[in-house]
Short mmCIF file of C-alpha atoms and ligand atoms in Angstrom, two decimals:
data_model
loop_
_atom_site.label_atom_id
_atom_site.label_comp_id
_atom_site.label_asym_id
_atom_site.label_seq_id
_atom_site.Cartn_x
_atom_site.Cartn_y
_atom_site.Cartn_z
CA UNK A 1 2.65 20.44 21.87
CA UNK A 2 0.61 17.52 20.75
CA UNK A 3 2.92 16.49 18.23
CA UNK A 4 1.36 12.75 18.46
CA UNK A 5 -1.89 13.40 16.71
CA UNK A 6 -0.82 16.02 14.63
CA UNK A 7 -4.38 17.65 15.08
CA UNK A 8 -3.19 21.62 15.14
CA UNK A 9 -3.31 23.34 11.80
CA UNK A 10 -1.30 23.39 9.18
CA UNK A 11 -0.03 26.82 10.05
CA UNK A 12 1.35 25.60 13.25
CA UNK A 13 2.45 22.31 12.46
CA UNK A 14 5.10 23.93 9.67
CA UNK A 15 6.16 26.10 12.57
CA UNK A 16 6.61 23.31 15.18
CA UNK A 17 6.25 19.31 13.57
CA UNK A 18 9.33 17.57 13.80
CA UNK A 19 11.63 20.08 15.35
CA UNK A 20 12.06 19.33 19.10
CA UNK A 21 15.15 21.59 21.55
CA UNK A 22 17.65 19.79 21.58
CA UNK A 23 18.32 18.19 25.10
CA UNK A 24 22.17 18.48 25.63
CA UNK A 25 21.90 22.25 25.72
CA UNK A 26 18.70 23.62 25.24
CA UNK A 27 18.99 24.98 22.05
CA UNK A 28 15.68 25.70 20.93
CA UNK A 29 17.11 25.49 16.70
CA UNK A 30 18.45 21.89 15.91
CA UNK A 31 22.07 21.79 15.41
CA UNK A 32 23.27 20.98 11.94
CA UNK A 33 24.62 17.33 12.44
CA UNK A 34 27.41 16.42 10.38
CA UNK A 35 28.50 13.13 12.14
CA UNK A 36 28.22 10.63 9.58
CA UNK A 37 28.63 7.68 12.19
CA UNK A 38 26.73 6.66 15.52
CA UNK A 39 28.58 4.98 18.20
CA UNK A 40 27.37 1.17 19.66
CA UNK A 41 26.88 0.47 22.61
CA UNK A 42 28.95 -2.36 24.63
CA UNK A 43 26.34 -4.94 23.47
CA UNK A 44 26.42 -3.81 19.96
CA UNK A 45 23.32 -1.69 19.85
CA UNK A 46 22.50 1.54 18.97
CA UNK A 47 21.57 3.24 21.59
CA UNK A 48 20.00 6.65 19.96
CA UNK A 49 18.95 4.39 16.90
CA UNK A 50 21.23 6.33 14.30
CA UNK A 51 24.14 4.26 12.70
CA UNK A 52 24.93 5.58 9.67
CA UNK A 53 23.80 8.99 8.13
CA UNK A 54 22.89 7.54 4.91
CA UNK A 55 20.72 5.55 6.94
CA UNK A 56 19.16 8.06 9.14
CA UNK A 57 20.72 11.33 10.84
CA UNK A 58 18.94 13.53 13.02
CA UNK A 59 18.44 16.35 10.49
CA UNK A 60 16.88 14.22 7.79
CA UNK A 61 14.90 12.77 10.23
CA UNK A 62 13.00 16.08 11.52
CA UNK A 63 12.45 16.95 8.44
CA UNK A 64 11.05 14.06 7.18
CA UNK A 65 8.75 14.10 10.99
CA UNK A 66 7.87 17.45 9.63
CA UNK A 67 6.62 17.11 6.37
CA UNK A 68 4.78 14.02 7.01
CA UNK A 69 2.65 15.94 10.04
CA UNK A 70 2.01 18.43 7.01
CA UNK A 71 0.58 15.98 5.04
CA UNK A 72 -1.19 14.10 7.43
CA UNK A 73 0.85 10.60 5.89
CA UNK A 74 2.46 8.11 7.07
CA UNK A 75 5.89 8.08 6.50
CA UNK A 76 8.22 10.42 4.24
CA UNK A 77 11.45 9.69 2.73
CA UNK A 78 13.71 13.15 1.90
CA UNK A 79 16.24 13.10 -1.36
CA UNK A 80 18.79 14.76 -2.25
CA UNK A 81 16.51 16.25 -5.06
CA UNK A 82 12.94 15.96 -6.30
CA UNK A 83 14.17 14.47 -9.31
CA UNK A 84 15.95 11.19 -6.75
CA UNK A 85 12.61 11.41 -5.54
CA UNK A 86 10.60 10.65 -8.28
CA UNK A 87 13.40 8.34 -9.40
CA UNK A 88 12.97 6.51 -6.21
CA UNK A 89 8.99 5.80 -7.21
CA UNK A 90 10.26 4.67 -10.43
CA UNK A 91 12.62 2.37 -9.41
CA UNK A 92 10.47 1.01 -6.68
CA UNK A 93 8.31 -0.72 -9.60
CA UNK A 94 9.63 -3.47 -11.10
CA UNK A 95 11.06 -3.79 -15.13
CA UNK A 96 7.81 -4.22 -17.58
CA UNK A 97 5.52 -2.61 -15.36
CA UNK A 98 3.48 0.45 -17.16
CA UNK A 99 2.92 3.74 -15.67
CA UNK A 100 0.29 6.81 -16.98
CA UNK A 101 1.85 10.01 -16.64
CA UNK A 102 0.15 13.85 -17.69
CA UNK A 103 1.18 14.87 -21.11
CA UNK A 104 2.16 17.64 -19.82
CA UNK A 105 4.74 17.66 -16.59
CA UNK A 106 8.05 18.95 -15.59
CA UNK A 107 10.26 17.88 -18.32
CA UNK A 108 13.15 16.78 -15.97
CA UNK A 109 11.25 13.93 -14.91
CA UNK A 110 9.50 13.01 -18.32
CA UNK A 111 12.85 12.93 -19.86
CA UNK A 112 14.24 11.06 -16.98
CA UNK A 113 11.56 8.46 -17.91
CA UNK A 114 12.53 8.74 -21.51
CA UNK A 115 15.60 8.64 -21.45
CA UNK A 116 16.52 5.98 -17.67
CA UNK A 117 13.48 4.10 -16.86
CA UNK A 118 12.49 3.26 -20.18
CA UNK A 119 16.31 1.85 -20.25
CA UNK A 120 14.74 -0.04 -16.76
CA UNK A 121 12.23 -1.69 -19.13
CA UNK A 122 9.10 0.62 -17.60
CA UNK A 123 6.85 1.24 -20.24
CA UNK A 124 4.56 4.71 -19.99
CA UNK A 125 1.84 6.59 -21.58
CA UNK A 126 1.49 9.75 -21.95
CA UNK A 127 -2.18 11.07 -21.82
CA UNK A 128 -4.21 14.48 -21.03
CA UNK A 129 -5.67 14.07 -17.85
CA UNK A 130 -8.00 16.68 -18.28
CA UNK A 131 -10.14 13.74 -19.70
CA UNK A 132 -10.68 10.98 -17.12
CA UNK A 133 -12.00 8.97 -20.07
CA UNK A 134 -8.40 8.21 -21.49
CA UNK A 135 -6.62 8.02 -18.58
CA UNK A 136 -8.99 5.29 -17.96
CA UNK A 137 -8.57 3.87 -21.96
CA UNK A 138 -4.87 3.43 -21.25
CA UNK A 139 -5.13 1.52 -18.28
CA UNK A 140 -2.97 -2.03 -18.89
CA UNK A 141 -2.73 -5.43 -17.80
CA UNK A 142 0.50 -4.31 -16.35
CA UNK A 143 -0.32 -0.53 -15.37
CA UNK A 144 1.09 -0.16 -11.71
CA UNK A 145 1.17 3.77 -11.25
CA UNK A 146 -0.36 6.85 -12.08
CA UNK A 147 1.60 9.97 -12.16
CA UNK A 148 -0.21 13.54 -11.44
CA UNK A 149 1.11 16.79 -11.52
CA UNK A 150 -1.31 19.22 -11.12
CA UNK A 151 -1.14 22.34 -11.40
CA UNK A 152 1.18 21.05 -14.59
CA UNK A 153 4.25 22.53 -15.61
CA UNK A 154 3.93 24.90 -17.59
CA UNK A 155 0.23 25.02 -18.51
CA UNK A 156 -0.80 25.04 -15.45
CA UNK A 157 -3.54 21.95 -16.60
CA UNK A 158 -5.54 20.56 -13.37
CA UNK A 159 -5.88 16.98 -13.04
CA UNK A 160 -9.17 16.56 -10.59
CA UNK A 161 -7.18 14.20 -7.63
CA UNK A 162 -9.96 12.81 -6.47
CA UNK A 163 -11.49 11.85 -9.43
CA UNK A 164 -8.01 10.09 -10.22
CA UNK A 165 -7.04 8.65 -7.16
CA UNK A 166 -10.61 7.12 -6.72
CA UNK A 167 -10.52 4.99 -10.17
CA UNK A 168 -6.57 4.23 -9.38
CA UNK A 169 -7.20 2.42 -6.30
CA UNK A 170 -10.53 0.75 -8.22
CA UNK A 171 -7.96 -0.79 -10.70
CA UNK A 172 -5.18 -1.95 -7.90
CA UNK A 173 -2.51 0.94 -9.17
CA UNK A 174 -0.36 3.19 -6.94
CA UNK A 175 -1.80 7.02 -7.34
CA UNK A 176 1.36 9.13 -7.09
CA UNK A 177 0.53 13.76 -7.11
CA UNK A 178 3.78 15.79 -7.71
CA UNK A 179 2.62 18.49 -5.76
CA UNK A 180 5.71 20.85 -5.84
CA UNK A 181 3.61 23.25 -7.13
CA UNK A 182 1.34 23.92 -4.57
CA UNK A 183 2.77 22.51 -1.70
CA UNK A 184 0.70 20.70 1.73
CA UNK A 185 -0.77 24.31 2.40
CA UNK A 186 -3.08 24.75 -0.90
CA UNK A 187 -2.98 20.96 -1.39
CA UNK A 188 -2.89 17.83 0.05
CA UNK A 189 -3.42 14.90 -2.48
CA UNK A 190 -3.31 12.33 0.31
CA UNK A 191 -6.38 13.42 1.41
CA UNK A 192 -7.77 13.29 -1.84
CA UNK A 193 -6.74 9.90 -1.84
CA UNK A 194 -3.55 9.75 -3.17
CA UNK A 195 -1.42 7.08 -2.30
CA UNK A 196 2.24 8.89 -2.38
CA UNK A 197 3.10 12.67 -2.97
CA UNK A 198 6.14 13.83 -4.70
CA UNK A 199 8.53 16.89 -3.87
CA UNK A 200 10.94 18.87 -5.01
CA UNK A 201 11.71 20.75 -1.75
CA UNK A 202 14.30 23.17 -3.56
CA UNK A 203 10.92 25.19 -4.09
CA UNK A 204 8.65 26.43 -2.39
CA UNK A 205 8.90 23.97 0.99
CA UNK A 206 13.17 25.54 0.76
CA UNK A 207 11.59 28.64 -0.64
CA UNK A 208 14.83 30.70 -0.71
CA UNK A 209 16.60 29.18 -4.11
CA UNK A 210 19.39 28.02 -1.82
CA UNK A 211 19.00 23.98 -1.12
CA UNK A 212 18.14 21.31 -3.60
CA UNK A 213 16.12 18.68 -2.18
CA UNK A 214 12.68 16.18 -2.76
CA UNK A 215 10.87 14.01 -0.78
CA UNK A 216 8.31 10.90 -0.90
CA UNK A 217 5.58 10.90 1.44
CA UNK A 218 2.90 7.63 1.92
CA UNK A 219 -0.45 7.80 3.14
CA UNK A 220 -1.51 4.64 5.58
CA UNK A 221 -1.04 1.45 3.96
CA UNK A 222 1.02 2.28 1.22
CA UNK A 223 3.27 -1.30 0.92
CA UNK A 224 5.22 0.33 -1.84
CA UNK A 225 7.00 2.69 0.52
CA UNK A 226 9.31 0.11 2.29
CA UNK A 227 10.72 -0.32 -1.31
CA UNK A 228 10.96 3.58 -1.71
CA UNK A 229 12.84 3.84 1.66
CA UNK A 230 15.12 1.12 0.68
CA UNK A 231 16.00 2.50 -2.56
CA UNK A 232 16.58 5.75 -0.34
CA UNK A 233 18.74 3.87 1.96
CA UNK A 234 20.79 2.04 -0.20
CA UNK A 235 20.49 3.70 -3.44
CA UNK A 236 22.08 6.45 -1.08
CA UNK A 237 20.79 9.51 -3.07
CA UNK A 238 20.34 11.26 0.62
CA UNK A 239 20.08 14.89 1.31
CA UNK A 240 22.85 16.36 3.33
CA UNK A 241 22.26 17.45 6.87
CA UNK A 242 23.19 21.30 6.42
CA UNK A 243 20.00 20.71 3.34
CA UNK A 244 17.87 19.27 5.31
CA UNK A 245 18.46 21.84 8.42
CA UNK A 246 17.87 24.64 5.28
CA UNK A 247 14.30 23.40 3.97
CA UNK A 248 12.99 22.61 7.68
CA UNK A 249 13.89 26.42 8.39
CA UNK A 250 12.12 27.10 4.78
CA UNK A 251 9.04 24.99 6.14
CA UNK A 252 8.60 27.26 9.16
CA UNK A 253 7.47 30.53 7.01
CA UNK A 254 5.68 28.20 4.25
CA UNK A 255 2.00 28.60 5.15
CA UNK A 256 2.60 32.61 5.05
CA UNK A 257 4.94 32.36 1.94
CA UNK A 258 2.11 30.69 0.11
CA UNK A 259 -0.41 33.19 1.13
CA UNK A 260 1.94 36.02 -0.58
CA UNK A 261 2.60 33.93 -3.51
CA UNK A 262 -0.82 33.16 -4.20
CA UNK A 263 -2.00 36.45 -3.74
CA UNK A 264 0.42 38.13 -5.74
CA UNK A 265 0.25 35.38 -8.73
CA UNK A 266 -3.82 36.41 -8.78
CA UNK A 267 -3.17 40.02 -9.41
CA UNK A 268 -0.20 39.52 -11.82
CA UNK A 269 -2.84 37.11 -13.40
CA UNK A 270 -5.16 39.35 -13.97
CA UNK A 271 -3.23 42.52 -14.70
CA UNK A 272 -1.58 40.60 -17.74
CA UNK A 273 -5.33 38.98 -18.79
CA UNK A 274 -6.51 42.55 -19.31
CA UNK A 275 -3.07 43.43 -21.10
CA UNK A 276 -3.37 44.14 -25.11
CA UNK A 277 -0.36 42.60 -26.07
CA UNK A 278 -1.38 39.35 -23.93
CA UNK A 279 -2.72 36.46 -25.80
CA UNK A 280 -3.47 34.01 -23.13
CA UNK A 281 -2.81 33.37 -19.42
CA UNK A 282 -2.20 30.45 -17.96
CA UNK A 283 -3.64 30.62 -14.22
CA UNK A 284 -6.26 28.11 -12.22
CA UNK A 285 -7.20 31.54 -9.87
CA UNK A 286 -8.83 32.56 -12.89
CA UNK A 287 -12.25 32.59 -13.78
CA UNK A 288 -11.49 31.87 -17.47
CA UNK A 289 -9.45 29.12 -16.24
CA UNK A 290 -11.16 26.25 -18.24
CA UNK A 291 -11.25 23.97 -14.76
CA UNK A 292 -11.12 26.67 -12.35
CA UNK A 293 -13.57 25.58 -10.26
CA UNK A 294 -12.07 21.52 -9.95
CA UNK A 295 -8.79 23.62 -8.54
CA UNK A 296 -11.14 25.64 -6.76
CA UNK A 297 -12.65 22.45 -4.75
CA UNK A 298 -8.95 20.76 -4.45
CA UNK A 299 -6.39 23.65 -3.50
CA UNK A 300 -6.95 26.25 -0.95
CA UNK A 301 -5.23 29.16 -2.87
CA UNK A 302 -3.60 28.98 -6.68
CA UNK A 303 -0.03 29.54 -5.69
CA UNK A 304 2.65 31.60 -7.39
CA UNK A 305 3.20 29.80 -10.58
CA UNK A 306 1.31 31.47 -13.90
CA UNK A 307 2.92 31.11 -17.91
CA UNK A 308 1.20 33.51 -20.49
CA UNK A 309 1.74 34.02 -24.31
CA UNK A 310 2.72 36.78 -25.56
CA UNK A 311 1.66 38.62 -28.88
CA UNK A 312 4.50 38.80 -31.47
CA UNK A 313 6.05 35.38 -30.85
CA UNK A 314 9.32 33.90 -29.61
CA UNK A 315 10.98 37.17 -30.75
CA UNK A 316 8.36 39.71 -28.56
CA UNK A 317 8.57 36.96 -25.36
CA UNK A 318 12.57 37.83 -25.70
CA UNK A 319 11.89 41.02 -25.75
CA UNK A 320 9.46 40.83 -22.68
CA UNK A 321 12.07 38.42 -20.38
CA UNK A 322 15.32 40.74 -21.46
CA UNK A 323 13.46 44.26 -20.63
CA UNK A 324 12.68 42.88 -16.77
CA UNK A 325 14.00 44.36 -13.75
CA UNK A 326 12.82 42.85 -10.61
CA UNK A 327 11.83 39.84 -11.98
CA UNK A 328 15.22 37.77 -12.59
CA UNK A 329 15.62 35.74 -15.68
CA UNK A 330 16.29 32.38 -14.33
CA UNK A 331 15.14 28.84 -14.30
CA UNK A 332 13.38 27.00 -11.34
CA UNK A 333 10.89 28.23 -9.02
CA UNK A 334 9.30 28.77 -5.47
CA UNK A 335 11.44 31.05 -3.60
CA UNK A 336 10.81 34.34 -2.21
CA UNK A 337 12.33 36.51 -5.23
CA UNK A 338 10.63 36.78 -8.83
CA UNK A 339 11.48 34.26 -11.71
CA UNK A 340 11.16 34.65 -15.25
CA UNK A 341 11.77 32.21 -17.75
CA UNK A 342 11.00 31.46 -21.74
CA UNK A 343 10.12 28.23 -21.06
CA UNK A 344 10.75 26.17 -24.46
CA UNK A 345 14.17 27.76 -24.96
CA UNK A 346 15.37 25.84 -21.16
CA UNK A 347 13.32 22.79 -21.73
CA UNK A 348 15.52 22.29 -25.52
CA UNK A 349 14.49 20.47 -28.62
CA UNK A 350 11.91 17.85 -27.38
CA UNK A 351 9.83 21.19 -25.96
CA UNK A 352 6.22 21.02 -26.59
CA UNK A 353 5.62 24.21 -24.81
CA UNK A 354 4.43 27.31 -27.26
CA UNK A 355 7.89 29.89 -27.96
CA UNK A 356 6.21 32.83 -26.89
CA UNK A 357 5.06 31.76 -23.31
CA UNK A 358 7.01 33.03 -20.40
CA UNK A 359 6.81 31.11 -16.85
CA UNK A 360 6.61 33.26 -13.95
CA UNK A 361 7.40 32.27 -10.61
CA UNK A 362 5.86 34.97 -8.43
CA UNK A 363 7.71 35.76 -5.30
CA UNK A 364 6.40 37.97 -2.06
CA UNK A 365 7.67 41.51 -3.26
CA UNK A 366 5.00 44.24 -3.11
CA UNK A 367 2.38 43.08 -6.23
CA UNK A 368 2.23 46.74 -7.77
CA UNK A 369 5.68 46.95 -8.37
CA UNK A 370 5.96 43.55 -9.99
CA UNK A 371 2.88 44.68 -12.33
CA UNK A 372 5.07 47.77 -12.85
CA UNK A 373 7.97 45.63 -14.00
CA UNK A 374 5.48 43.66 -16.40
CA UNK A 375 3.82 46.79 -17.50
CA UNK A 376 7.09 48.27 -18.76
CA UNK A 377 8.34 45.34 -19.92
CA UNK A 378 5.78 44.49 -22.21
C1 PLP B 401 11.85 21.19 -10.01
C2 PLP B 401 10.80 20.18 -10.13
C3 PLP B 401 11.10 18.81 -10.02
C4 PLP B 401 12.53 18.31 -9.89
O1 PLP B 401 13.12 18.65 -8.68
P1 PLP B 401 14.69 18.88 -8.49
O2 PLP B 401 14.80 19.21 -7.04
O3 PLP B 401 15.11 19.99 -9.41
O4 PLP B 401 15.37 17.61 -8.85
C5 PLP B 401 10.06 17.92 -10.09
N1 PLP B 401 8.78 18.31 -10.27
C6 PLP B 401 8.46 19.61 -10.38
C7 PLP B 401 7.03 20.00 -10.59
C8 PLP B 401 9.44 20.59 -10.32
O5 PLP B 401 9.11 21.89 -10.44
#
């Protein structure tokens, strides 16, 4: 196939980008390649161009072919987690530089702000980015990235990309979209303008809760990558081969996966906005969603992630999560089976999050019975 343009859609790139058969036998899945060392040639080269599998190794290496075709970047670097990921665009600023981040975000990688880069001397800002007006107030001398994550975890706010991207690049700064959430196949930040997107592949790209995993991916032009690739290189925080062979097999049944998801998360949506004992739900598929129609223009579908409050506090969201039978109490998010989670109770004393929301992550079982579940449960 016509792997060099990566002009097919997005459907069959995840099936075929970056995975070639393998020549010594035909095989048309990759072997998982555990050699960690590449043997020279008699004039001290390397013949295959692998040396060292920190360095490169033929399974990180599809995958990273892969998910940059799905983006339509440049270049991708895959971690051993999102959270090395991010870390990796952290580190690849320099001590006393300032970066913008949503006020609300996965709190892994706020606190790993908080509580490592601000150690690194990077100062940040934390700012709704709902209003354009002060992200753009709390723009510095020495502001060198802006973080989005949109939809945001768990409100599921929407950042407009474009919108952000556009006056990043006006001001010089790196525009950076953690797009875990929706994934290349409802969004694709880079072509909103973004200069890097962020992953945590142990979601949805993995998709069956069974491989941890992130990656970086640059759009043309990006400088800043070299330093991210470095930092992936030597910093060493690499995903094993056996990973990287799981989340390319994830990749092949994403664009379908996401259909389900997103189609499933819309009726669960809905079902619990009609529900008495529902106070609010949290979902950019809805109409009542107060920017619906910016994620309307920027994402293709509204994925499987949705948080709603409960009536009867902390106590009644408890009540909700412990009375639950397909959905499994549990933390993280993206794979094929039902999550559900009281959100403040995981994300501990720093939690801004309301104690009676519960975070669902919506998997592909059949919709009805997952109302069901709710239904009884609440
Ligand atoms: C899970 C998650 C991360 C962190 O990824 P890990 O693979 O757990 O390190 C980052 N951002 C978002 C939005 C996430 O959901």
């Amino acid at each position: 196939m016509a792997k060099e343009n990566g002009e097919e859609s997005i459907e069959t790139l995840s099936v075929h980008a970056g995975r070639e058969v393998e020549e010594s036998t035909g095989a048309i899945k990759s072997p998982i390649n555990l050699s960690t060392t590449f043997e020279r040639a008699e004039d001290g080269s390397y013949p295959k161009g692998y040396i060292y599998s920190r360095n490169n190794n033929p399974n990180r290496e599809s995958l990273e072919k892969c998910i940059t075709f799905l983006e339509r970047g440049e270049k991708c670097a895959a971690f051993s987690s999102g959270s090395a990921a991010a870390m990796a665009v952290f580190q690849s600023l320099s001590p006393g530089d300032h970066i913008i981040c949503p006020e609300d975000m996965y709190h892994g990688i706020r606190n790993q702000i908080n509580d490592i880069m601000k150690r690194w001397n990077l100062e940040v800002s934390y700012v709704d980015f709902t209003d354009i007006e002060k992200v753009k107030e709390e723009i510095h001398e020495n502001t060198e990235l802006i973080w989005m994550e949109t939809p945001s975890n768990p409100l599921l706010k929407i950042t407009d990309i474009k919108k952000t991207a556009k006056m990043a690049k006006e001001h010089e700064i790196i525009s950076a979209c953690d797009n875990t959430w929706s994934t290349p196949i409802i969004q694709r930040p880079l072509e909103l303008g973004c200069d890097l997107v962020v992953y945590s592949t142990t979601k949805y790209f993995g998709g069956h809760s069974d491989a941890v995993g992130g990656a970086v991916v640059a759009n043309k032009n990006v400088d800043l990558f070299d330093e991210i690739r470095n930092i992936q290189v030597e910093g060493g925080a690499c995903p094993s081969p056996f990973d990287c062979w799981l989340i390319s097999r994830g990749i092949r049944t994403l664009s379908l996966r996401m259909k389900k998801h997103s189609r499933n998360a819309m009726e669960i949506a809905e079902f619990l906005q009609g529900h008495p004992d529902v106070e609010r739900v949290y979902y950019p598929g809805l109409k009542s969603h107060p920017r619906h129609e910016i994620a309307k223009k920027q994402m293709d579908s509204f994925s499987g992630m949705l948080s709603f409050q409960v009536k009867g506090g902390k106590d009644k969201a408890f009540d909700v999560a412990s009375n639950v039978e397909i959905f499994t109490r549990a933390t993280s998010l993206g794979s094929v089976e039902s999550l559900i989670e009281h959100r403040s109770s995981i994300e501990g004393e720093k939690s801004q999050t309301p104690e009676n929301l519960l975070r669902l992550s919506v998997g592909i079982e059949d919709a009805d019975d997952l109302i069901d579940d709710l239904r009884d449960a609440l």
